[in-house]
Short mmCIF file of C-alpha atoms and ligand atoms in Angstrom, two decimals:
data_model
loop_
_atom_site.label_atom_id
_atom_site.label_comp_id
_atom_site.label_asym_id
_atom_site.label_seq_id
_atom_site.Cartn_x
_atom_site.Cartn_y
_atom_site.Cartn_z
CA MET A 889 14.58 -8.07 -12.19
CA LYS A 890 16.54 -10.83 -10.45
CA LEU A 891 14.28 -12.68 -8.02
CA ASN A 892 15.53 -15.15 -5.44
CA GLY A 893 13.36 -17.92 -4.07
CA GLN A 894 9.63 -18.24 -4.54
CA THR A 895 8.14 -15.18 -2.88
CA THR A 896 8.29 -11.40 -3.21
CA VAL A 897 6.84 -8.75 -0.93
CA VAL A 898 6.13 -5.27 -2.31
CA VAL A 899 5.57 -2.51 0.25
CA GLY A 900 5.42 1.26 0.25
CA ALA A 901 8.60 2.75 1.72
CA GLN A 902 7.17 6.26 2.13
CA LEU A 903 3.65 7.49 2.98
CA GLY A 904 1.61 5.39 0.55
CA ASP A 905 0.89 6.26 -3.11
CA GLU A 906 4.40 5.29 -4.22
CA GLY A 907 3.07 3.37 -7.23
CA LYS A 908 3.10 -0.09 -5.65
CA ALA A 909 0.35 -1.35 -7.97
CA LYS A 910 2.46 -0.65 -11.04
CA VAL A 911 5.27 -2.74 -9.54
CA VAL A 912 2.85 -5.51 -8.51
CA ASP A 913 1.33 -5.52 -12.00
CA TYR A 914 4.84 -5.89 -13.48
CA LEU A 915 6.01 -8.55 -11.02
CA ALA A 916 2.76 -10.52 -11.25
CA GLN A 917 3.93 -11.99 -14.57
CA PHE A 918 6.71 -13.83 -12.68
CA HIS A 919 4.40 -15.15 -9.94
CA ASP A 920 1.36 -17.44 -9.77
CA ILE A 921 -0.48 -15.93 -6.82
CA VAL A 922 -0.93 -12.32 -5.60
CA VAL A 923 -1.91 -11.64 -1.96
CA ARG A 924 -3.21 -8.53 -0.15
CA PHE A 925 -2.32 -8.79 3.54
CA ASN A 926 -3.10 -5.48 5.27
CA GLY A 927 -5.44 -2.49 5.20
CA GLY A 928 -8.66 -2.46 3.26
CA ASP A 929 -10.34 -0.32 0.65
CA ASN A 930 -8.57 2.78 1.99
CA ALA A 931 -5.90 1.84 -0.57
CA GLY A 932 -6.04 3.20 -4.10
CA HIS A 933 -3.93 1.10 -6.45
CA THR A 934 -3.69 2.41 -10.01
CA VAL A 935 -2.45 0.42 -13.02
CA VAL A 936 -2.28 1.73 -16.58
CA VAL A 937 -2.41 -0.89 -19.36
CA ASN A 938 -2.53 0.14 -23.04
CA GLY A 939 -3.37 3.68 -21.99
CA GLU A 940 -6.35 2.49 -19.94
CA LYS A 941 -6.38 3.31 -16.24
CA HIS A 942 -7.58 0.71 -13.70
CA VAL A 943 -7.99 1.60 -10.02
CA PHE A 944 -8.37 -1.08 -7.34
CA HIS A 945 -9.03 -0.45 -3.67
CA LEU A 946 -9.32 -3.95 -2.27
CA ILE A 947 -8.56 -6.72 -4.72
CA PRO A 948 -4.92 -7.33 -5.62
CA ALA A 949 -3.57 -5.71 -8.77
CA GLY A 950 -3.00 -9.27 -10.12
CA ALA A 951 -6.70 -9.15 -11.00
CA LEU A 952 -5.79 -7.82 -14.44
CA TYR A 953 -4.40 -11.22 -15.43
CA PRO A 954 -6.79 -14.08 -16.24
CA ASP A 955 -4.38 -16.76 -15.00
CA LYS A 956 -3.37 -15.49 -11.54
CA ILE A 957 -4.90 -16.42 -8.21
CA ASN A 958 -5.67 -13.36 -6.07
CA CYS A 959 -5.89 -13.79 -2.30
CA ILE A 960 -7.22 -11.59 0.48
CA GLY A 961 -5.40 -12.55 3.69
CA ALA A 962 -6.58 -12.52 7.30
CA GLY A 963 -4.81 -9.20 7.98
CA VAL A 964 -7.12 -7.32 5.63
CA VAL A 965 -10.31 -5.61 6.81
CA PHE A 966 -12.78 -6.61 4.17
CA ASN A 967 -15.59 -4.54 2.68
CA PRO A 968 -17.78 -7.13 0.90
CA GLU A 969 -19.60 -4.56 -1.22
CA MET A 970 -16.32 -3.15 -2.56
CA PHE A 971 -14.93 -6.63 -3.15
CA LEU A 972 -17.94 -7.70 -5.22
CA LYS A 973 -17.79 -4.49 -7.26
CA GLU A 974 -14.11 -4.99 -8.08
CA PHE A 975 -14.65 -8.72 -8.68
CA GLU A 976 -17.24 -7.85 -11.36
CA TYR A 977 -14.80 -5.34 -12.88
CA SER A 978 -12.02 -7.93 -13.00
CA LYS A 979 -14.41 -10.42 -14.64
CA LYS A 980 -15.20 -7.84 -17.29
CA VAL A 981 -11.67 -6.63 -18.09
CA ALA A 982 -9.61 -9.79 -17.48
CA GLY A 983 -12.12 -12.62 -17.82
CA THR A 984 -11.50 -13.86 -14.27
CA THR A 985 -13.98 -16.06 -12.38
CA SER A 986 -14.46 -16.99 -8.73
CA ASP A 987 -11.71 -19.60 -9.31
CA ASN A 988 -9.23 -16.69 -9.47
CA PHE A 989 -10.02 -15.47 -5.95
CA LYS A 990 -9.48 -16.76 -2.40
CA ILE A 991 -10.71 -14.85 0.63
CA ALA A 992 -9.53 -15.69 4.14
CA SER A 993 -12.45 -16.82 6.29
CA ASN A 994 -10.69 -15.14 9.23
CA ALA A 995 -10.42 -11.68 7.62
CA HIS A 996 -12.54 -9.17 9.52
CA VAL A 997 -15.52 -7.52 7.87
CA ILE A 998 -16.25 -3.79 7.61
CA LEU A 999 -19.81 -2.85 8.62
CA PRO A 1000 -21.77 0.25 7.54
CA SER A 1001 -21.70 1.43 11.17
CA TYR A 1002 -17.88 1.44 11.08
CA ILE A 1003 -17.91 3.71 8.04
CA ALA A 1004 -20.30 6.06 9.85
CA MET A 1005 -18.09 6.02 12.98
CA ASP A 1006 -14.98 6.78 10.92
CA GLY A 1007 -16.74 9.76 9.31
CA ALA A 1008 -17.98 11.04 12.68
CA ASN A 1009 -14.50 10.74 14.24
CA GLU A 1010 -12.99 12.60 11.32
CA SER A 1011 -15.17 15.63 12.04
CA THR A 1012 -13.80 15.88 15.61
CA SER A 1013 -10.39 17.17 16.69
CA ASN A 1014 -9.20 13.51 16.66
CA GLY A 1015 -9.41 13.34 12.85
CA VAL A 1016 -6.11 12.48 11.13
CA GLY A 1017 -7.37 12.77 7.57
CA SER A 1018 -8.80 9.25 7.34
CA THR A 1019 -10.20 7.97 4.06
CA LYS A 1020 -13.47 7.34 5.98
CA ARG A 1021 -13.72 3.72 4.78
CA GLY A 1022 -14.27 2.34 8.30
CA ILE A 1023 -10.77 0.90 8.51
CA GLY A 1024 -9.91 2.12 12.04
CA PRO A 1025 -13.23 1.01 13.62
CA ALA A 1026 -12.93 -2.42 11.94
CA TYR A 1027 -9.47 -3.01 13.43
CA GLU A 1028 -10.74 -1.70 16.79
CA ALA A 1029 -13.57 -4.25 16.75
CA LYS A 1030 -11.08 -6.98 15.81
CA VAL A 1031 -8.67 -6.35 18.68
CA GLY A 1032 -11.65 -5.69 20.97
CA ARG A 1033 -12.74 -9.29 20.11
CA ARG A 1034 -16.17 -8.18 18.92
CA GLY A 1035 -15.47 -8.31 15.20
CA LEU A 1036 -17.31 -10.23 12.50
CA ARG A 1037 -15.22 -12.36 10.16
CA VAL A 1038 -15.86 -13.36 6.56
CA GLY A 1039 -16.59 -16.94 7.65
CA ASP A 1040 -19.36 -15.64 9.92
CA LEU A 1041 -21.31 -14.49 6.86
CA LEU A 1042 -21.75 -18.00 5.50
CA SER A 1043 -24.99 -18.84 7.36
CA ALA A 1044 -27.66 -17.10 9.44
CA SER A 1045 -26.78 -19.16 12.50
CA LYS A 1046 -23.05 -18.34 12.21
CA LEU A 1047 -23.81 -14.67 11.80
CA ALA A 1048 -26.25 -14.64 14.73
CA LYS A 1049 -23.67 -16.37 16.93
CA ALA A 1050 -20.91 -13.92 15.94
CA LEU A 1051 -23.20 -11.04 16.84
CA THR A 1052 -23.35 -12.25 20.46
CA ARG A 1053 -19.73 -11.01 20.81
CA GLY A 1054 -20.92 -7.45 21.36
CA THR A 1055 -21.62 -6.04 17.92
CA SER A 1056 -25.13 -5.40 16.68
CA VAL A 1057 -26.53 -4.76 13.21
CA ASP A 1058 -30.02 -3.85 12.04
CA ALA A 1059 -32.20 -6.38 10.19
CA GLN A 1060 -31.41 -4.88 6.81
CA THR A 1061 -27.65 -5.14 7.34
CA PHE A 1062 -28.06 -8.71 8.66
CA GLU A 1063 -29.81 -9.74 5.43
CA ALA A 1064 -27.43 -7.79 3.19
CA TYR A 1065 -24.35 -9.38 4.80
CA LEU A 1066 -25.86 -12.88 4.56
CA ASP A 1067 -26.44 -12.19 0.90
CA TYR A 1068 -22.77 -11.12 0.50
CA GLY A 1069 -21.81 -14.35 2.29
CA GLN A 1070 -23.69 -16.43 -0.30
CA LYS A 1071 -21.92 -14.66 -3.16
CA LEU A 1072 -18.51 -14.94 -1.50
CA ALA A 1073 -18.87 -18.56 -0.34
CA PRO A 1074 -17.13 -20.24 -3.31
CA MET A 1075 -14.05 -18.07 -2.66
CA VAL A 1076 -13.83 -18.29 1.14
CA CYS A 1077 -11.12 -20.59 2.51
CA ASP A 1078 -8.10 -20.89 4.81
CA VAL A 1079 -5.70 -18.67 2.84
CA GLY A 1080 -2.67 -19.48 5.04
CA LEU A 1081 -3.08 -23.21 4.44
CA TYR A 1082 -3.66 -22.65 0.73
CA LEU A 1083 -0.47 -20.56 0.44
CA GLU A 1084 1.59 -23.07 2.41
CA LYS A 1085 0.46 -25.89 0.09
CA MET A 1086 1.11 -23.80 -3.02
CA ILE A 1087 4.61 -22.77 -1.86
CA LYS A 1088 5.41 -26.43 -1.12
CA ALA A 1089 4.19 -27.28 -4.62
CA GLY A 1090 6.70 -24.80 -6.07
CA LYS A 1091 4.30 -21.94 -6.88
CA LYS A 1092 5.50 -18.34 -6.72
CA VAL A 1093 3.71 -15.87 -4.50
CA LEU A 1094 3.69 -12.07 -4.62
CA PHE A 1095 2.53 -10.07 -1.59
CA GLU A 1096 1.01 -6.65 -2.28
CA GLY A 1097 1.30 -4.19 0.61
CA ALA A 1098 -1.01 -1.24 1.10
CA GLN A 1099 -0.22 2.24 2.47
CA GLY A 1100 3.44 2.77 3.46
CA ALA A 1101 6.11 2.42 6.14
CA LEU A 1102 5.50 5.82 7.73
CA LEU A 1103 1.76 5.12 8.02
CA ASP A 1104 2.41 1.87 9.95
CA ILE A 1105 0.35 1.72 13.15
CA ASP A 1106 3.40 0.83 15.30
CA HIS A 1107 6.32 2.42 13.48
CA GLY A 1108 4.78 5.42 11.71
CA ALA A 1109 4.25 8.96 12.96
CA TYR A 1110 1.55 8.04 15.50
CA PRO A 1111 -1.27 9.10 15.64
CA TYR A 1112 -1.07 10.24 11.98
CA VAL A 1113 -1.06 6.66 10.77
CA THR A 1114 -3.39 4.02 9.41
CA SER A 1115 -4.65 1.18 11.63
CA SER A 1116 -2.60 -1.74 10.31
CA ASN A 1117 1.03 -2.78 10.00
CA CYS A 1118 2.23 -1.85 6.53
CA VAL A 1119 5.73 -3.36 6.71
CA THR A 1120 7.07 -6.52 5.06
CA ALA A 1121 6.72 -8.65 8.21
CA ALA A 1122 2.96 -8.05 8.04
CA ALA A 1123 2.92 -10.13 4.83
CA ALA A 1124 3.51 -13.22 6.97
CA ILE A 1125 1.09 -12.36 9.77
CA GLY A 1126 -1.54 -10.98 7.45
CA SER A 1127 -1.63 -14.02 5.21
CA GLY A 1128 -0.96 -16.87 7.65
CA ILE A 1129 2.46 -18.15 6.59
CA GLY A 1130 5.80 -18.09 8.41
CA PRO A 1131 8.29 -15.19 8.00
CA ASN A 1132 10.89 -17.68 6.74
CA ARG A 1133 8.77 -17.89 3.58
CA LEU A 1134 9.47 -14.28 2.58
CA ASN A 1135 12.34 -13.87 0.12
CA ASN A 1136 12.50 -10.70 -1.98
CA LEU A 1137 11.57 -7.61 0.08
CA VAL A 1138 11.00 -4.70 -2.27
CA GLY A 1139 10.25 -1.17 -1.06
CA VAL A 1140 8.69 1.24 -3.54
CA ILE A 1141 9.40 4.98 -3.47
CA LYS A 1142 8.80 7.96 -5.69
CA SER A 1143 11.73 10.26 -6.49
CA TYR A 1144 9.83 12.77 -4.37
CA VAL A 1145 7.31 12.22 -1.55
CA THR A 1146 3.58 12.86 -1.29
CA LYS A 1147 1.32 12.96 1.72
CA VAL A 1148 -2.41 13.00 2.26
CA GLY A 1149 -3.96 13.48 5.66
CA LYS A 1150 -2.53 15.29 8.67
CA GLY A 1151 0.84 14.92 10.40
CA PRO A 1152 4.44 16.16 10.19
CA PHE A 1153 6.01 16.53 6.74
CA PRO A 1154 9.55 17.93 7.12
CA THR A 1155 10.36 17.89 3.39
CA ALA A 1156 7.18 19.64 2.19
CA MET A 1157 7.94 21.70 -0.92
CA ALA A 1158 7.46 25.44 -1.18
CA PRO A 1159 3.95 26.20 -2.56
CA GLU A 1160 5.16 27.02 -6.09
CA ASP A 1161 7.06 23.69 -6.43
CA ASP A 1162 4.24 21.79 -4.69
CA GLU A 1163 1.75 22.95 -7.28
CA VAL A 1164 3.98 22.19 -10.27
CA ILE A 1165 4.78 18.64 -9.10
CA ARG A 1166 1.13 17.93 -8.18
CA GLU A 1167 0.05 18.92 -11.70
CA LYS A 1168 2.88 17.10 -13.48
CA GLY A 1169 2.54 13.97 -11.33
CA SER A 1170 -1.31 13.98 -11.14
CA GLU A 1171 -1.02 13.83 -7.38
CA TRP A 1172 -4.62 13.50 -6.31
CA GLY A 1173 -5.77 10.65 -4.05
CA ALA A 1174 -7.07 7.60 -5.97
CA THR A 1175 -9.50 6.84 -3.13
CA THR A 1176 -10.55 10.28 -1.92
CA GLY A 1177 -9.65 12.64 -4.77
CA ARG A 1178 -7.85 14.85 -2.23
CA PRO A 1179 -4.82 16.84 -3.44
CA ARG A 1180 -1.62 15.22 -2.18
CA LYS A 1181 0.98 17.50 -0.60
CA CYS A 1182 4.33 17.14 -2.40
CA GLY A 1183 7.76 17.07 -0.75
CA TRP A 1184 11.37 16.34 -1.60
CA LEU A 1185 12.87 12.88 -1.19
CA ASP A 1186 13.63 12.23 2.48
CA ILE A 1187 16.67 9.99 2.99
CA VAL A 1188 16.32 10.04 6.80
CA ALA A 1189 12.83 8.56 6.54
CA LEU A 1190 13.93 6.18 3.76
CA LYS A 1191 16.78 4.74 5.84
CA TYR A 1192 14.23 4.12 8.58
CA ALA A 1193 11.87 2.45 6.09
CA CYS A 1194 14.73 0.17 4.94
CA GLN A 1195 15.40 -0.74 8.57
CA ILE A 1196 11.85 -1.56 9.65
CA ASN A 1197 11.16 -3.48 6.45
CA GLY A 1198 14.54 -5.22 6.05
CA LEU A 1199 14.41 -4.26 2.39
CA ASN A 1200 16.73 -6.00 -0.05
CA GLY A 1201 15.58 -4.00 -3.06
CA LEU A 1202 14.32 -0.49 -3.80
CA TRP A 1203 12.10 0.48 -6.70
CA ILE A 1204 11.97 4.15 -7.74
CA ASN A 1205 8.88 5.50 -9.51
CA LYS A 1206 7.95 8.81 -11.11
CA SER A 1207 11.45 10.13 -11.76
CA ASP A 1208 10.08 11.33 -15.10
CA ILE A 1209 8.01 13.88 -13.15
CA LEU A 1210 11.14 15.56 -11.73
CA ALA A 1211 12.91 15.65 -15.12
CA GLY A 1212 13.98 19.18 -16.02
CA ASN A 1213 13.85 20.33 -12.37
CA ASP A 1214 16.48 21.06 -9.76
CA VAL A 1215 16.44 18.14 -7.34
CA TRP A 1216 16.70 18.56 -3.60
CA ILE A 1217 17.26 15.62 -1.26
CA CYS A 1218 16.93 15.74 2.51
CA THR A 1219 19.86 13.95 4.15
CA ALA A 1220 19.39 15.11 7.77
CA TYR A 1221 16.97 16.94 10.05
CA SER A 1222 17.66 19.90 12.24
CA ILE A 1223 15.73 19.34 15.47
CA ASN A 1224 15.93 22.08 18.10
CA GLY A 1225 19.33 23.15 16.77
CA LYS A 1226 20.74 19.61 16.59
CA ILE A 1227 21.54 17.88 13.30
CA VAL A 1228 20.29 14.27 13.26
CA ASP A 1229 20.31 11.68 10.51
CA GLU A 1230 18.20 9.06 12.31
CA TYR A 1231 14.42 9.19 12.08
CA PRO A 1232 12.89 10.19 15.42
CA VAL A 1233 10.10 7.86 16.56
CA GLY A 1234 8.73 10.68 18.72
CA THR A 1235 6.17 12.51 16.59
CA GLU A 1236 6.77 15.77 18.51
CA GLU A 1237 10.44 15.74 17.50
CA LEU A 1238 9.43 15.06 13.94
CA GLU A 1239 6.99 17.97 14.08
CA SER A 1240 9.80 20.35 14.98
CA ALA A 1241 12.24 18.93 12.41
CA THR A 1242 13.38 21.02 9.48
CA ALA A 1243 15.03 19.37 6.51
CA VAL A 1244 18.71 19.75 5.67
CA TYR A 1245 19.07 19.43 1.90
CA GLU A 1246 21.65 18.55 -0.68
CA LYS A 1247 21.07 19.76 -4.22
CA LEU A 1248 21.65 17.36 -7.10
CA ALA A 1249 21.95 18.25 -10.77
CA GLY A 1250 18.62 17.61 -12.51
CA TRP A 1251 18.26 15.08 -15.33
CA SER A 1252 16.62 15.57 -18.68
CA VAL A 1253 15.29 11.99 -18.94
CA ALA A 1254 14.67 9.45 -16.21
CA ASP A 1255 16.95 6.92 -17.84
CA LEU A 1256 20.21 5.41 -16.63
CA THR A 1257 21.90 6.67 -19.80
CA ASP A 1258 21.42 10.19 -18.41
CA PRO A 1259 24.50 10.71 -16.17
CA ASN A 1260 22.64 12.98 -13.75
CA PHE A 1261 19.85 10.46 -13.29
CA LYS A 1262 22.40 7.70 -12.78
CA ALA A 1263 24.12 9.85 -10.15
CA PHE A 1264 20.74 10.33 -8.38
CA VAL A 1265 20.17 6.56 -8.27
CA GLN A 1266 23.70 5.92 -6.99
CA PHE A 1267 23.30 8.68 -4.40
CA ILE A 1268 20.22 6.94 -2.99
CA GLU A 1269 21.90 3.51 -3.00
CA ASN A 1270 24.95 4.88 -1.17
CA GLN A 1271 22.88 6.76 1.39
CA VAL A 1272 20.50 3.92 2.29
CA GLY A 1273 22.66 0.86 1.54
CA CYS A 1274 20.04 -0.91 -0.53
CA PRO A 1275 20.28 -1.67 -4.27
CA VAL A 1276 17.82 -0.14 -6.73
CA VAL A 1277 16.20 -3.07 -8.55
CA GLY A 1278 13.68 -1.28 -10.71
CA ILE A 1279 12.76 2.14 -12.06
CA GLY A 1280 9.37 3.32 -13.26
CA THR A 1281 9.77 5.75 -16.15
CA GLY A 1282 6.10 6.53 -16.85
CA PRO A 1283 2.59 5.38 -15.96
CA GLY A 1284 2.21 2.53 -18.47
CA ARG A 1285 2.83 -1.19 -17.89
CA ASP A 1286 5.93 -1.08 -20.12
CA ASP A 1287 7.40 2.17 -18.77
CA ILE A 1288 10.00 0.32 -16.76
CA CYS A 1289 13.78 0.19 -16.62
CA ILE A 1290 15.52 -2.68 -14.84
CA PRO A 1291 19.14 -1.74 -13.95
P1 IMP B 531 -7.36 5.46 7.25
O1 IMP B 531 -6.42 4.35 6.93
O2 IMP B 531 -8.43 5.66 6.21
O3 IMP B 531 -7.89 5.39 8.62
O4 IMP B 531 -6.50 6.83 7.20
C1 IMP B 531 -5.47 7.08 8.14
C2 IMP B 531 -4.34 7.86 7.50
O5 IMP B 531 -3.69 7.05 6.52
C3 IMP B 531 -4.77 9.12 6.76
O6 IMP B 531 -3.76 10.09 6.88
C4 IMP B 531 -4.89 8.68 5.32
O7 IMP B 531 -4.73 9.74 4.41
C5 IMP B 531 -3.73 7.72 5.24
N1 IMP B 531 -3.93 6.67 4.22
C6 IMP B 531 -4.71 5.57 4.31
N2 IMP B 531 -4.63 4.84 3.19
C7 IMP B 531 -3.77 5.48 2.39
C8 IMP B 531 -3.24 5.20 1.09
O8 IMP B 531 -3.54 4.18 0.45
N3 IMP B 531 -2.37 6.12 0.57
C9 IMP B 531 -1.97 7.22 1.26
N4 IMP B 531 -2.43 7.52 2.48
C10 IMP B 531 -3.32 6.66 3.04
MG1 MG B 532 -2.68 4.94 -3.34
#
């Protein structure tokens, strides 16, 4: 894949679960540093190497390489227990050490009480289908200026002082979080400053987004969204560098769409197709195990994702799953009798939208030598005005086709 400049941002251009980790794992070989910048362990990033499946929730997918530096930026809400678990896993499978990890001292910390609050909220009518990892409450505490940050865990006096901001923890949590702080200390630093120095020194940096454009707190189908910005611009804010540093902006999609959690889904498949694609594509949540609802590719939503992300490259995954099927693509919505091809930011309009489809001839293999698959790729490029820069043809590290 042709890369310009020193940095690449990979984001989800649908509703999460587009296979971003596979793309990050592939692109990591051309970069020195991999950075998570938004969300927390609500993400489920799956990479398959030599037939072995690895799932990460918090640490960047670069953790499968022994020679990459993996950063957690300030925009992430950080569960120390999950980090340490995945850190041990990375040590075991890739031989990494604490030298391979940098954690922003200004990233906010998830507390056990936030996880409990998330679970309690989910059982009320306000539930949106959260992963119950405490993500929403952690961002609430952050913008409410009562949050605890990773740097606050580095000594008892720092932690005690941070707790005067309006958050309280019991004695057991206090001790447990101090203990996490001791373990994390060698990795805690100013990640923005580190990245700026590395970019100036000519290093290449890859930013790994979590969730997807339509789950973005500002631009997604509110309130059926996550609690962070999931778009490319968040890579700058969430890691502490300037937006002028971001070069390649890659949006990842599947050749169909999946959704977990509540909210409008205009291209949802009929139950018989939904079941077939879920089985073929193993569409169960990597974090929650929930079945994902399957839908047809939505060009209206994808054009919107290209706009809010400023994408200059699209990556299409899982076209092998649709092989042998008829392929339907939504090119417009019908909303209260009106045909529209622009994504409505009003969630109520989206809720009453029905998809207008075009049918494309199915392909037998997801390979550009198959004329029907090539036509599908060109159809997407023409509709959204963004070049396809990569194609995933199966779950493995090498199942990739670069046009
Ligand atoms: P939360 O981020 O756990 O609060 O969940 C809020 C919404 O975002 C729910 O609909 C979740 O299903 C969805 N969500 C959060 N993380 C992911 C993800 O990594 N993939 C897909 N959906 C997600
Ligand atoms: Mg996922």
